[in-house]
mmCIF file of C-alpha atoms and ligand atoms in Angstrom:
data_model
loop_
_atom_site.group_PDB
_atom_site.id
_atom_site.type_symbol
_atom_site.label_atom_id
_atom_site.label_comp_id
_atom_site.label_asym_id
_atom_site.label_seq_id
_atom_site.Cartn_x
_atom_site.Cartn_y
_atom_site.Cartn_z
ATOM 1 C CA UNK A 1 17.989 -21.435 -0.267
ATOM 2 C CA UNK A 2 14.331 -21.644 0.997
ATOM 3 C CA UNK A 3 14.804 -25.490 0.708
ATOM 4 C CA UNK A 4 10.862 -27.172 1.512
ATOM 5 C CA UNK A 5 9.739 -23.698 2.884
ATOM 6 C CA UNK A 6 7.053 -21.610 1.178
ATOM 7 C CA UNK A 7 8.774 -18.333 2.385
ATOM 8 C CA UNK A 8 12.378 -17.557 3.932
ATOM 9 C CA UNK A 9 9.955 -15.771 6.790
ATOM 10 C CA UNK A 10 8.969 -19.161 7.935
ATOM 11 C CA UNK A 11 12.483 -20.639 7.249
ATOM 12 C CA UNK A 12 14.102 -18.113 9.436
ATOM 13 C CA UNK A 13 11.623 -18.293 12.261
ATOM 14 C CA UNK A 14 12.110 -22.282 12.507
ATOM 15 C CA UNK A 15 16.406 -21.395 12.897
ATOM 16 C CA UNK A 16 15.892 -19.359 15.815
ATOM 17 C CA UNK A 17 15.699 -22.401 17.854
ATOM 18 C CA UNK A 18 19.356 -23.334 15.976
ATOM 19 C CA UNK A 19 20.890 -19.716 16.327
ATOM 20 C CA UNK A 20 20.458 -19.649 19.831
ATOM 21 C CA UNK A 21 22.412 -23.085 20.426
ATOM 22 C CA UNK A 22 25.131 -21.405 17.882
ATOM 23 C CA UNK A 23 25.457 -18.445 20.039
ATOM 24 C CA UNK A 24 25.728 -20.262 23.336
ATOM 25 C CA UNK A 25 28.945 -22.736 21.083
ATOM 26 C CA UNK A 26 30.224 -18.959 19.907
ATOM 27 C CA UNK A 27 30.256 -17.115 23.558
ATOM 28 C CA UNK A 28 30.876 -20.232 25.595
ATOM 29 C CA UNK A 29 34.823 -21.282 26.201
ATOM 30 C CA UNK A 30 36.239 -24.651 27.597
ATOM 31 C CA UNK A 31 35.298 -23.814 31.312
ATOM 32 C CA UNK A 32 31.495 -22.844 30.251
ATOM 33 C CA UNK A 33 31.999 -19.837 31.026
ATOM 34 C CA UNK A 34 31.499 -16.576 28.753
ATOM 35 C CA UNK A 35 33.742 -16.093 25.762
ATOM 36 C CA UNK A 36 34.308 -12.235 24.995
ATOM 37 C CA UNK A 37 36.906 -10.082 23.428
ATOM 38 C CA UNK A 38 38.460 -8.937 26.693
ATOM 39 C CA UNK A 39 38.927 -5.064 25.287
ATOM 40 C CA UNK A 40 34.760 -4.776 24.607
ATOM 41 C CA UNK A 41 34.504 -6.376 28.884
ATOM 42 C CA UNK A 42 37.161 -2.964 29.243
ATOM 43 C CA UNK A 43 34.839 -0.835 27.638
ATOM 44 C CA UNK A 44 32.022 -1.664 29.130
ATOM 45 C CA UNK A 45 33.476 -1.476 32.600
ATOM 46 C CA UNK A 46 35.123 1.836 31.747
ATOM 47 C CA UNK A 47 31.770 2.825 30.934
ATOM 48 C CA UNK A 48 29.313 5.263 33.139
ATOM 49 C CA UNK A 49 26.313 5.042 30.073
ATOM 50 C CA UNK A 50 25.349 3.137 27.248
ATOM 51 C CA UNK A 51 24.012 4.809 24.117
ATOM 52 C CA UNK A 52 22.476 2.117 22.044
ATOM 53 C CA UNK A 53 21.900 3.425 18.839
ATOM 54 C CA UNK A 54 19.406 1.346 16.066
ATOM 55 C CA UNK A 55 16.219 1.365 13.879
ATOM 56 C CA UNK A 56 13.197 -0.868 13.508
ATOM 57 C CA UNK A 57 13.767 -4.253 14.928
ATOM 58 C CA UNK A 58 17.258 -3.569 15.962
ATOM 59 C CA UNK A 59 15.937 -0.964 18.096
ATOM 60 C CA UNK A 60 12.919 -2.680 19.705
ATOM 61 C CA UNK A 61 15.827 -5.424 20.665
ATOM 62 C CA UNK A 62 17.743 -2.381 21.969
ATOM 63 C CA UNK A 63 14.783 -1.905 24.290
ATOM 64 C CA UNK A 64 15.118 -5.395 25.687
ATOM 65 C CA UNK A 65 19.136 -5.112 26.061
ATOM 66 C CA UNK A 66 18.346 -2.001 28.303
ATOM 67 C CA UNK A 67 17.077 -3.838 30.814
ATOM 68 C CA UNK A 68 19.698 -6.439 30.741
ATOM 69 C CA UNK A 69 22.519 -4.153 30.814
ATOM 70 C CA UNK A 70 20.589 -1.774 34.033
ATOM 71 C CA UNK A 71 19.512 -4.589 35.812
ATOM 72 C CA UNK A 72 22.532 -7.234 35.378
ATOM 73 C CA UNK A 73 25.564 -4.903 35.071
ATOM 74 C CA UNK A 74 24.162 -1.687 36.944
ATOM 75 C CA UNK A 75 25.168 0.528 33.750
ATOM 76 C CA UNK A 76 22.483 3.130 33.108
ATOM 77 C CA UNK A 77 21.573 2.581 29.466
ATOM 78 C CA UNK A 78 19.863 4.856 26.873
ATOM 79 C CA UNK A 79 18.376 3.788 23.732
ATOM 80 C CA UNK A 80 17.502 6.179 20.958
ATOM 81 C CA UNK A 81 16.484 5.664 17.603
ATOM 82 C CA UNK A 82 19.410 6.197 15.000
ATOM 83 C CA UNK A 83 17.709 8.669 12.693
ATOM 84 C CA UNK A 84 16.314 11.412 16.169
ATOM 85 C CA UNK A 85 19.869 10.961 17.597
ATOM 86 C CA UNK A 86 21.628 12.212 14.637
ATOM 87 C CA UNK A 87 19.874 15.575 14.492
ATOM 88 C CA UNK A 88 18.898 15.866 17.983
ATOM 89 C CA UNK A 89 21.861 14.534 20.253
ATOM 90 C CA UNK A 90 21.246 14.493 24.083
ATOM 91 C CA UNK A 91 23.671 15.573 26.201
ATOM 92 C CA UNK A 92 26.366 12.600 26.597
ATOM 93 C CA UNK A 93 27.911 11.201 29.906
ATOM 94 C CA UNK A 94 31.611 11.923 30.665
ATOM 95 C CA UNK A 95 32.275 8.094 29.372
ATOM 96 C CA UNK A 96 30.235 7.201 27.120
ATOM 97 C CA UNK A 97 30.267 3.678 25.145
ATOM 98 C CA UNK A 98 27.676 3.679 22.110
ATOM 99 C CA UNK A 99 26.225 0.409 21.081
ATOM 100 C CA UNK A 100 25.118 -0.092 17.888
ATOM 101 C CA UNK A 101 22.909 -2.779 16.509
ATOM 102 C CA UNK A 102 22.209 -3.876 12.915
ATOM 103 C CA UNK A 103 21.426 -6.720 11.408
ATOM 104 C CA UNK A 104 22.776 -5.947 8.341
ATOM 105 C CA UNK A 105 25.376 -3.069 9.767
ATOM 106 C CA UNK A 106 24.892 -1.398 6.556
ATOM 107 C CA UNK A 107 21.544 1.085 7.801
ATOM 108 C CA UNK A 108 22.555 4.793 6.863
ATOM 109 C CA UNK A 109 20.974 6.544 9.832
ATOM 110 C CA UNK A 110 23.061 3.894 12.206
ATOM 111 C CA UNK A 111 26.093 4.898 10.101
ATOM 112 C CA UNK A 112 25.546 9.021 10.679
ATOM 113 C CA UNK A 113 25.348 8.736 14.194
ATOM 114 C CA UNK A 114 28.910 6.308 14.339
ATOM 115 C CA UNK A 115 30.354 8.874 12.345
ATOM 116 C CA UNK A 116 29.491 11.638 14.732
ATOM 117 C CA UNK A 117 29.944 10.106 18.041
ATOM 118 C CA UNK A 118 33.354 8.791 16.055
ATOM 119 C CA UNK A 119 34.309 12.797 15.628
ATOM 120 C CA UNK A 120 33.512 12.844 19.063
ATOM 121 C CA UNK A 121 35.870 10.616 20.211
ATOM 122 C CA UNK A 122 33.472 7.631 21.566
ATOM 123 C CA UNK A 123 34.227 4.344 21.357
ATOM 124 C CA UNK A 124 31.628 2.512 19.627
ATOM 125 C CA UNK A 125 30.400 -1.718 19.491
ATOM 126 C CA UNK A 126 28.567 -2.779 16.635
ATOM 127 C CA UNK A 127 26.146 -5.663 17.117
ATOM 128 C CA UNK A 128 25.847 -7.163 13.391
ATOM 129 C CA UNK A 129 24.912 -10.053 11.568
ATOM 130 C CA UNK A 130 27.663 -8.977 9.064
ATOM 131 C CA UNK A 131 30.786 -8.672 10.557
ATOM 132 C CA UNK A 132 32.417 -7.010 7.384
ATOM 133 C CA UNK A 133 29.598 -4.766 7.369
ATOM 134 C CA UNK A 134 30.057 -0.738 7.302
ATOM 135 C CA UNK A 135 28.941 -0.499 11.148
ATOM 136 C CA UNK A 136 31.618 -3.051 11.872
ATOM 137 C CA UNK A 137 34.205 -1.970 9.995
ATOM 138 C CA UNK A 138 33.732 1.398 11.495
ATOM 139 C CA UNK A 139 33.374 0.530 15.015
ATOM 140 C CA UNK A 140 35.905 -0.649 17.746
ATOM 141 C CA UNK A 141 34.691 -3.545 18.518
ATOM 142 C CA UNK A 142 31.813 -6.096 16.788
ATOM 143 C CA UNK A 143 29.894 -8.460 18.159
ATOM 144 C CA UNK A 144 28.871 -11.418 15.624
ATOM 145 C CA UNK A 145 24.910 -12.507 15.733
ATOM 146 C CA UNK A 146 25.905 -15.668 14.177
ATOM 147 C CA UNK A 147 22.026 -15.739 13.157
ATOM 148 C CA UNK A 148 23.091 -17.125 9.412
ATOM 149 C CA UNK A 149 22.434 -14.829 5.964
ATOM 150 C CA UNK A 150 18.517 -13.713 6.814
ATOM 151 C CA UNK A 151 16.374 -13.137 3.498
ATOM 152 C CA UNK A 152 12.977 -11.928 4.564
ATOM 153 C CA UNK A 153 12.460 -8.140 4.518
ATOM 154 C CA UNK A 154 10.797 -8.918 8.022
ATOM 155 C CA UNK A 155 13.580 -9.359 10.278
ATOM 156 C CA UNK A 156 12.750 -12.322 13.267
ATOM 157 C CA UNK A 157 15.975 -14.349 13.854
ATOM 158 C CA UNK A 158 18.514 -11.617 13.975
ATOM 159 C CA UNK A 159 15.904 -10.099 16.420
ATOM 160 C CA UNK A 160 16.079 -12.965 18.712
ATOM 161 C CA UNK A 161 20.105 -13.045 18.115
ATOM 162 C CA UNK A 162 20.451 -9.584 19.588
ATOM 163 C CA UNK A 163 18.665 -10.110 22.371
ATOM 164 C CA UNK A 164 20.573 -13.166 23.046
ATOM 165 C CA UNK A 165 23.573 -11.398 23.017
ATOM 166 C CA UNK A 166 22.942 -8.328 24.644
ATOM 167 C CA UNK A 167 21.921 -11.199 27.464
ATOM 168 C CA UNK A 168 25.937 -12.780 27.267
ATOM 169 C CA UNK A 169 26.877 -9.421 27.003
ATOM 170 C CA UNK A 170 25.153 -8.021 30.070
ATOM 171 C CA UNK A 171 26.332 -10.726 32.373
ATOM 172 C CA UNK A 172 29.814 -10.396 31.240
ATOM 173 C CA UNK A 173 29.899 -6.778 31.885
ATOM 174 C CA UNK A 174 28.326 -7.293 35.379
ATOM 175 C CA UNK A 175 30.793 -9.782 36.357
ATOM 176 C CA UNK A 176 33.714 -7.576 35.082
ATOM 177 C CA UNK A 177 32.455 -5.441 37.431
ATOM 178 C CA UNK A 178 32.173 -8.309 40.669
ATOM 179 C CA UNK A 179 28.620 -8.398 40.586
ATOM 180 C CA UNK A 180 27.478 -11.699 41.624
ATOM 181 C CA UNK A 181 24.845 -13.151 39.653
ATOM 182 C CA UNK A 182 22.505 -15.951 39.787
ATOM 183 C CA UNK A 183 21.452 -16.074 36.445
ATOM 184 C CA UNK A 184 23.697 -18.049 33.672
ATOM 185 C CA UNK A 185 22.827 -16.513 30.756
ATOM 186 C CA UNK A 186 24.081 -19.689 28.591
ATOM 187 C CA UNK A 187 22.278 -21.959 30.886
ATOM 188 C CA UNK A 188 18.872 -19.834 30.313
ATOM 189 C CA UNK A 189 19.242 -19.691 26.627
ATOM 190 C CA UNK A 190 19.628 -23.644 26.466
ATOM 191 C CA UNK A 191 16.109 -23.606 28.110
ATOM 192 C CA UNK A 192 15.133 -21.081 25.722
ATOM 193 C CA UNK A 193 16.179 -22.834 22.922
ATOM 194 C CA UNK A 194 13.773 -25.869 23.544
ATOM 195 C CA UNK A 195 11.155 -23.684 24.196
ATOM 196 C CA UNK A 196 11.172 -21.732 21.008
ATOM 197 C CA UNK A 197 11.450 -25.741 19.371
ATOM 198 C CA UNK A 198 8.137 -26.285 20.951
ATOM 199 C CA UNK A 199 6.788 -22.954 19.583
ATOM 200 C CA UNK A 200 7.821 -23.792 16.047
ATOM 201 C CA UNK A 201 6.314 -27.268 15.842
ATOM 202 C CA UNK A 202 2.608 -25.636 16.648
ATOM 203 C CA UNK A 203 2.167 -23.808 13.551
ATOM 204 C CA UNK A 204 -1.083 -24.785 13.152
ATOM 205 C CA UNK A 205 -2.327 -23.133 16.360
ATOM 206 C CA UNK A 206 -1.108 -19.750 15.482
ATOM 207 C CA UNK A 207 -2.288 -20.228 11.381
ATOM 208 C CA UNK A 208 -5.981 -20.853 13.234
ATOM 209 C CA UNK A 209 -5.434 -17.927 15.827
ATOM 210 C CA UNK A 210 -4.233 -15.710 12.954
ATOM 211 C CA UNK A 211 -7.517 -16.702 11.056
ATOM 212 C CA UNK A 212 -9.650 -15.870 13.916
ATOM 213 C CA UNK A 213 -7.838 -12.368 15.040
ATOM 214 C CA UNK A 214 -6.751 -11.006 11.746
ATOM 215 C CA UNK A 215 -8.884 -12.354 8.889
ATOM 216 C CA UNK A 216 -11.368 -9.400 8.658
ATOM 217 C CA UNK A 217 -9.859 -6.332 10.055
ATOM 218 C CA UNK A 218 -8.201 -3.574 9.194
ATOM 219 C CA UNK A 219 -6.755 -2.672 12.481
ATOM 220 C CA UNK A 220 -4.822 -4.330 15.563
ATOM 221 C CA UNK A 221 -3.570 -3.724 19.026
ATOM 222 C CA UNK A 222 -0.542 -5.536 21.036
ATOM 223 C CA UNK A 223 -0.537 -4.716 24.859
ATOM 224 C CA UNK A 224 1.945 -5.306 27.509
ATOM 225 C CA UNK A 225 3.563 -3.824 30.347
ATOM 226 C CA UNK A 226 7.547 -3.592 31.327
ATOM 227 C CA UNK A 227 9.449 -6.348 29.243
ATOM 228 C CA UNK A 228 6.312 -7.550 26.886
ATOM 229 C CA UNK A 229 5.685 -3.828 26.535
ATOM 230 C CA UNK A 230 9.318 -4.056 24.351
ATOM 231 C CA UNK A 231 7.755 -6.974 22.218
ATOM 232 C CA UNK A 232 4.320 -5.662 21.235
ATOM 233 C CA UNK A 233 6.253 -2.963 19.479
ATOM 234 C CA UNK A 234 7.964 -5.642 17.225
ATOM 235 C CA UNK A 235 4.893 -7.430 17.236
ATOM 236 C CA UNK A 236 2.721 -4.409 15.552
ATOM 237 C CA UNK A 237 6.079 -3.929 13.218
ATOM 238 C CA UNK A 238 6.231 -7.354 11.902
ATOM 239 C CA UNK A 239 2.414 -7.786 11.108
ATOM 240 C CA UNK A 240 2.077 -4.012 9.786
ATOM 241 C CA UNK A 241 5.287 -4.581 7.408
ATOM 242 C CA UNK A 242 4.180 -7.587 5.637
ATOM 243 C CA UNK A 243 0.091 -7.796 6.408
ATOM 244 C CA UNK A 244 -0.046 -4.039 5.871
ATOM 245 C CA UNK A 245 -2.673 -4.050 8.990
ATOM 246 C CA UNK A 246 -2.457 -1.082 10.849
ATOM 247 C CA UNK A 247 -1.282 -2.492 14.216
ATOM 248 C CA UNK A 248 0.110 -0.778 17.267
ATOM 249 C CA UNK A 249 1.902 -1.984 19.813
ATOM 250 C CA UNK A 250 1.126 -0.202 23.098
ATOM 251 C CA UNK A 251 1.581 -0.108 27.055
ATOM 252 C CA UNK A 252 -1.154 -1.579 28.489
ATOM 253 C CA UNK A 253 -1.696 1.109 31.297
ATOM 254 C CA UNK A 254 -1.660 3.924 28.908
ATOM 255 C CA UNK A 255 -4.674 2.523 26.459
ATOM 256 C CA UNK A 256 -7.222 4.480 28.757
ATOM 257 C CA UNK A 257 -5.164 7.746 28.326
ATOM 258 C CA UNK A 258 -6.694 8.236 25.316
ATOM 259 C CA UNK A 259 -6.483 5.210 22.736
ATOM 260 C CA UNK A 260 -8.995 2.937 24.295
ATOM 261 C CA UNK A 261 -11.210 5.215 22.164
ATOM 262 C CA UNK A 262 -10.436 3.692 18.913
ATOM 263 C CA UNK A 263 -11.726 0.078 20.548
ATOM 264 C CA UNK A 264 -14.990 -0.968 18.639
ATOM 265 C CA UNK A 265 -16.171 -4.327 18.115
ATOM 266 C CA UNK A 266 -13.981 -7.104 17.228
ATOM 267 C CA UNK A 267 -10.900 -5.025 17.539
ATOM 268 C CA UNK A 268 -8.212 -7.585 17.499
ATOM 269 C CA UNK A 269 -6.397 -7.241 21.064
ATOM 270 C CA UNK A 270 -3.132 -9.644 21.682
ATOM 271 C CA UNK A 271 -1.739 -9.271 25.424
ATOM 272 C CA UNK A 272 1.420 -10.892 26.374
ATOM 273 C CA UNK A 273 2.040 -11.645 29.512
ATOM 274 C CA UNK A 274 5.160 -13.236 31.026
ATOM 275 C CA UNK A 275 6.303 -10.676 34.330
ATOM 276 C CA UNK A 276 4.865 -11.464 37.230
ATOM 277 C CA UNK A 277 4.489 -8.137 38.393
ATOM 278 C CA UNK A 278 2.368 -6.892 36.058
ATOM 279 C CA UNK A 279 0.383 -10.092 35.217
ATOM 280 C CA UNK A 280 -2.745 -8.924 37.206
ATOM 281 C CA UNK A 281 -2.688 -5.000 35.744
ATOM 282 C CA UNK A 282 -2.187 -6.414 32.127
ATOM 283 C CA UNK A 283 -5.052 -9.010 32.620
ATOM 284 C CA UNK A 284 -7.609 -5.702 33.823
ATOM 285 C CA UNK A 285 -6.435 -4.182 30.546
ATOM 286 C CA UNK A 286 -7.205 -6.751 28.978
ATOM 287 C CA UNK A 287 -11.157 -6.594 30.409
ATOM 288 C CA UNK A 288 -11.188 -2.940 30.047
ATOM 289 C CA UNK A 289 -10.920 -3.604 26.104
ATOM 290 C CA UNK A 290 -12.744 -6.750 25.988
ATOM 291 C CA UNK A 291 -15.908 -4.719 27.799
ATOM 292 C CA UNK A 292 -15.844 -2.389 24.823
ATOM 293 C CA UNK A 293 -16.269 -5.289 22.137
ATOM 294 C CA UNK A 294 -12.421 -6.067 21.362
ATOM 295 C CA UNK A 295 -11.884 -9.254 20.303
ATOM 296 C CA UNK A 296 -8.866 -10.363 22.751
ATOM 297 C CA UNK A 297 -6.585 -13.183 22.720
ATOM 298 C CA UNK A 298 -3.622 -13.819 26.017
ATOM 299 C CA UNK A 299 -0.452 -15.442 25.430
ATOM 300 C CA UNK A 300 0.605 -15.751 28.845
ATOM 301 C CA UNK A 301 3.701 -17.370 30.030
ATOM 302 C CA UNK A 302 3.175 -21.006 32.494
ATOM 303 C CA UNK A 303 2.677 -19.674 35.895
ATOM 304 C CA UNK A 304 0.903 -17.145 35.204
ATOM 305 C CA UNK A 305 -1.673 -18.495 32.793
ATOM 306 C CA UNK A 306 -5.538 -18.393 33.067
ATOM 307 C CA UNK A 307 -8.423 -20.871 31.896
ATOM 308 C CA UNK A 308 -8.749 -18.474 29.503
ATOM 309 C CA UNK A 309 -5.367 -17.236 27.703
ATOM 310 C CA UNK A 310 -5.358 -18.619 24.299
ATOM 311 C CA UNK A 311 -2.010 -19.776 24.421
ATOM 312 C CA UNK A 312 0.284 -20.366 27.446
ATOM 313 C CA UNK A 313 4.199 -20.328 26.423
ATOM 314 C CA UNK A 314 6.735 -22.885 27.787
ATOM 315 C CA UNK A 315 8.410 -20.980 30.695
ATOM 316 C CA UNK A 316 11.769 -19.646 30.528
ATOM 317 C CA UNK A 317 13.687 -16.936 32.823
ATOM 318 C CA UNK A 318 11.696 -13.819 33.537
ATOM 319 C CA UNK A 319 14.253 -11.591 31.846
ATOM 320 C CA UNK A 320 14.735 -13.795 28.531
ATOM 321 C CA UNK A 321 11.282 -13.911 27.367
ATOM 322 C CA UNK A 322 11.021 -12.116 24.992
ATOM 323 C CA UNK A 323 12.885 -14.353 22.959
ATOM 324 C CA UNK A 324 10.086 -16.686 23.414
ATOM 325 C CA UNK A 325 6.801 -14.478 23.241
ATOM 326 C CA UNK A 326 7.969 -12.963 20.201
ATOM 327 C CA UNK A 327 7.568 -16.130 18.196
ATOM 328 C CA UNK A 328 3.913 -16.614 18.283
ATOM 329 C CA UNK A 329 4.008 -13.084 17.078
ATOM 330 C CA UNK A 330 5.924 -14.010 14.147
ATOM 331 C CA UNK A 331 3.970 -16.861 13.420
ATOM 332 C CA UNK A 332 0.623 -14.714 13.524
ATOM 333 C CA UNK A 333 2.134 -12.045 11.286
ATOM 334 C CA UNK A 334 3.090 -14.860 9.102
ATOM 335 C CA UNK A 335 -0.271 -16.223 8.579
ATOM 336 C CA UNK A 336 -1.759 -13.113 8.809
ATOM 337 C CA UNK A 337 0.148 -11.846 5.755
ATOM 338 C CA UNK A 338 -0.115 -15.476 4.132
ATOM 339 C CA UNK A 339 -4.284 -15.835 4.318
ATOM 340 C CA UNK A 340 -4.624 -11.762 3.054
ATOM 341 C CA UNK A 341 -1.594 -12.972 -0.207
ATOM 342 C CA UNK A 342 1.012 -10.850 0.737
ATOM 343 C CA UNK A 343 3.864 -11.001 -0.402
ATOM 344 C CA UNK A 344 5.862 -12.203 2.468
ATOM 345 C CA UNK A 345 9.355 -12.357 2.158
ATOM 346 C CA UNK A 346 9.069 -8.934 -0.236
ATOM 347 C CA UNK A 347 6.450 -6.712 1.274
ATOM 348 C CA UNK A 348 5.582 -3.436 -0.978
ATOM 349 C CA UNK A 349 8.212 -0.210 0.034
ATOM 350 C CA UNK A 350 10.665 -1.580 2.116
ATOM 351 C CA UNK A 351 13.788 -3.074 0.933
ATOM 352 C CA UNK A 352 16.349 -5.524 3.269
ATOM 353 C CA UNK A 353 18.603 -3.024 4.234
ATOM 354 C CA UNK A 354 17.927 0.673 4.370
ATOM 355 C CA UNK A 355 21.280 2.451 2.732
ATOM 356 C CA UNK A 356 19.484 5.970 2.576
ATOM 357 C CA UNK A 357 19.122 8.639 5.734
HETATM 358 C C1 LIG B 401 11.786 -4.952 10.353
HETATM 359 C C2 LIG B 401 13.068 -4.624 9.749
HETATM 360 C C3 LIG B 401 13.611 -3.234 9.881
HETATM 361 C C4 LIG B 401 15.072 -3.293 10.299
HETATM 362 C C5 LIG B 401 15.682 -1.900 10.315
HETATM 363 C C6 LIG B 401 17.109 -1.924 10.826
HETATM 364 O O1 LIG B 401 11.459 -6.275 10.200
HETATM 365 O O2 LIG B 401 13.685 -5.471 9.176
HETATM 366 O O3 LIG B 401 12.857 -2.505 10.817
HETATM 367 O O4 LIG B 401 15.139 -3.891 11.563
HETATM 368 O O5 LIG B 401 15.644 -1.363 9.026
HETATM 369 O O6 LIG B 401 17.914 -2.724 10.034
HETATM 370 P P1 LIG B 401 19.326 -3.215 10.518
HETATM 371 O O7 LIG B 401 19.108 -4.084 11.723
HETATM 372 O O8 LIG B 401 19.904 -3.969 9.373
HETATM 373 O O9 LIG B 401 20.110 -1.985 10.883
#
């Protein structure tokens, strides 16, 4: 039920704040420490690569879990979308474990890989929001989103449950394997929480930046570099599914290998930027564009703002947020898609889950 909200978009972007405190109850036991089925920490230990296999959103989290699994747990970690792997499979480790992630573990081209890597004999994890889903019936092993039923076409919290997740997941596997970490990944995602609640309750600021970027044009660019490089992909996705603008999302190094070309004035530009190591290169991609007429907006994370970013985001860990910077991005697809009278929860050609290869 939609309840006061216009759209189950908005409804579902406002739970993330509540799905994240959900996942931390589901994946934290009585000592605080991580919850897990002890035969997925096996497999991921037993493990020398990590397929993870998705489409759309579930892939651009995919992109994000990557880097937690690499950098955390030292397991080097492929991610392929589900509908190239099936008809062009790269050669496999001697152990591989395939991940698969799907909201609504029912996507057909997820399904043909599991049930060729299954023939294989790999042992397979699905990621779902539906734990009686196909992908999790088929798999070894699930892991629940706990994200609640989501509605809108446009997938946003089950994005943000994945990624949380992958995060438990990540440090789990890298303690399995005596790595000692710093980072408590429940701990983090409390922080995260709050900030995503502070997000949510400035609606109006996106609805007026979404006026100003979006109102007129028929085009849009998202830039970013290393981990905001993984959310301007879902940020182009979400505003070209339900504003049909023609957005990309891109790497904001590679614009002048050919792309900047299609900058004329008042191309909407949004850069994120929340690593520290690439705030300064982002921020001269940012001028490079703005010196051919683009019409640019920041969202930069605290630390690293400028005078000049048009929104700074609450700071959270370096390697959670994502979680964070994709909300504005919601929000501005959201109004984007509102002020233009899409329809948002049911945008033309695309249906909630994708049963067909
Ligand atoms: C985008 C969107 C789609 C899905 C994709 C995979 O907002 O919803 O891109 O993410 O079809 O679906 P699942 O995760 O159910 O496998």
């Amino acid at each position: 039920e939609k309840g006061t909200y216009p759209h189950f978009m908005l409804k579902e972007i406002d739970e993330q704040p509540f799905v994240i405190r959900k996942i931390i109850q589901e994946y934290q036991d009585k000592n605080d420490t991580i919850k897990l089925d002890k035969d997925i920490r096996k497999a991921m230990k037993k493990s020398d690569r990590i397929y993870i296999i998705a489409a759309g959103t579930s892939y651009h989290a995919g992109l994000v879990g990557k880097q937690f699994i690499e950098q955390l747990a030292n397991i080097p970690v492929e991610v392929h979308i589900a509908s190239e792997f099936s008809y062009n499979m790269p050669l496999l480790s001697e152990n591989p474990l395939f991940i698969f992630i799907s909201q609504s573990g029912e996507t057909a081209d997820s399904r043909s890989v599991l049930v060729q890597t299954k023939a294989l004999g790999h042992p397979a994890l699905t990621l779902t929001n539906v734990p009686g889903s196909t992908l999790s019936r088929e798999a070894d092993y699930t892991l629940h989103l706990h994200a609640g039923p989501e509605i809108a076409v446009a997938s946003t919290k089950a994005y943000t449950a994945q990624i949380a997740v992958l995060a438990i997941l990540a440090v789990d596997s890298a303690r399995a394997k005596g790595i000692d970490l710093s980072f408590d990944p429940l701990q983090e995602l409390g922080i995260v929480s709050s900030a995503m609640e502070t997000l949510t309750d400035q609606k109006e600021e996106f609805e007026r930046i979404a006026k100003e970027m979006f109102e007129t044009s028929r085009n849009a660019f998202y830039i970013g570099r290393g981990m905001d490089y993984f959310v301007v992909q879902e940020a182009a996705l979400k505003l070209k599914e339900i504003s049909y603008i023609q957005a990309e999302g891109f790497a904001g190094g590679e614009l002048k290998h050919g792309t900047i070309a299609l900058i004329e004035d008042g191309t909407p530009v949004i850069a994120i930027s929340t690593q520290g190591n690439v705030n300064f290169s982002i921020r001269g991609n940012v001028q490079e564009v703005a010196a051919r007429g683009a019409n640019t907006c920041v969202v930069s994370m605290k630390g690293l703002e400028n005078d000049s970013d048009q929104f700074v985001l609450p700071q959270v860990h370096e390697l959670l947020t994502p979680l964070v910077s994709v909300v504005p991005m919601q929000l501005l697809s959201y109004y984007a898609a509102l002020h233009r009278e899409c329809d948002v929860d049911k945008p033309r050609n695309l249906a909630k889950s994708v049963t067909v290869e």
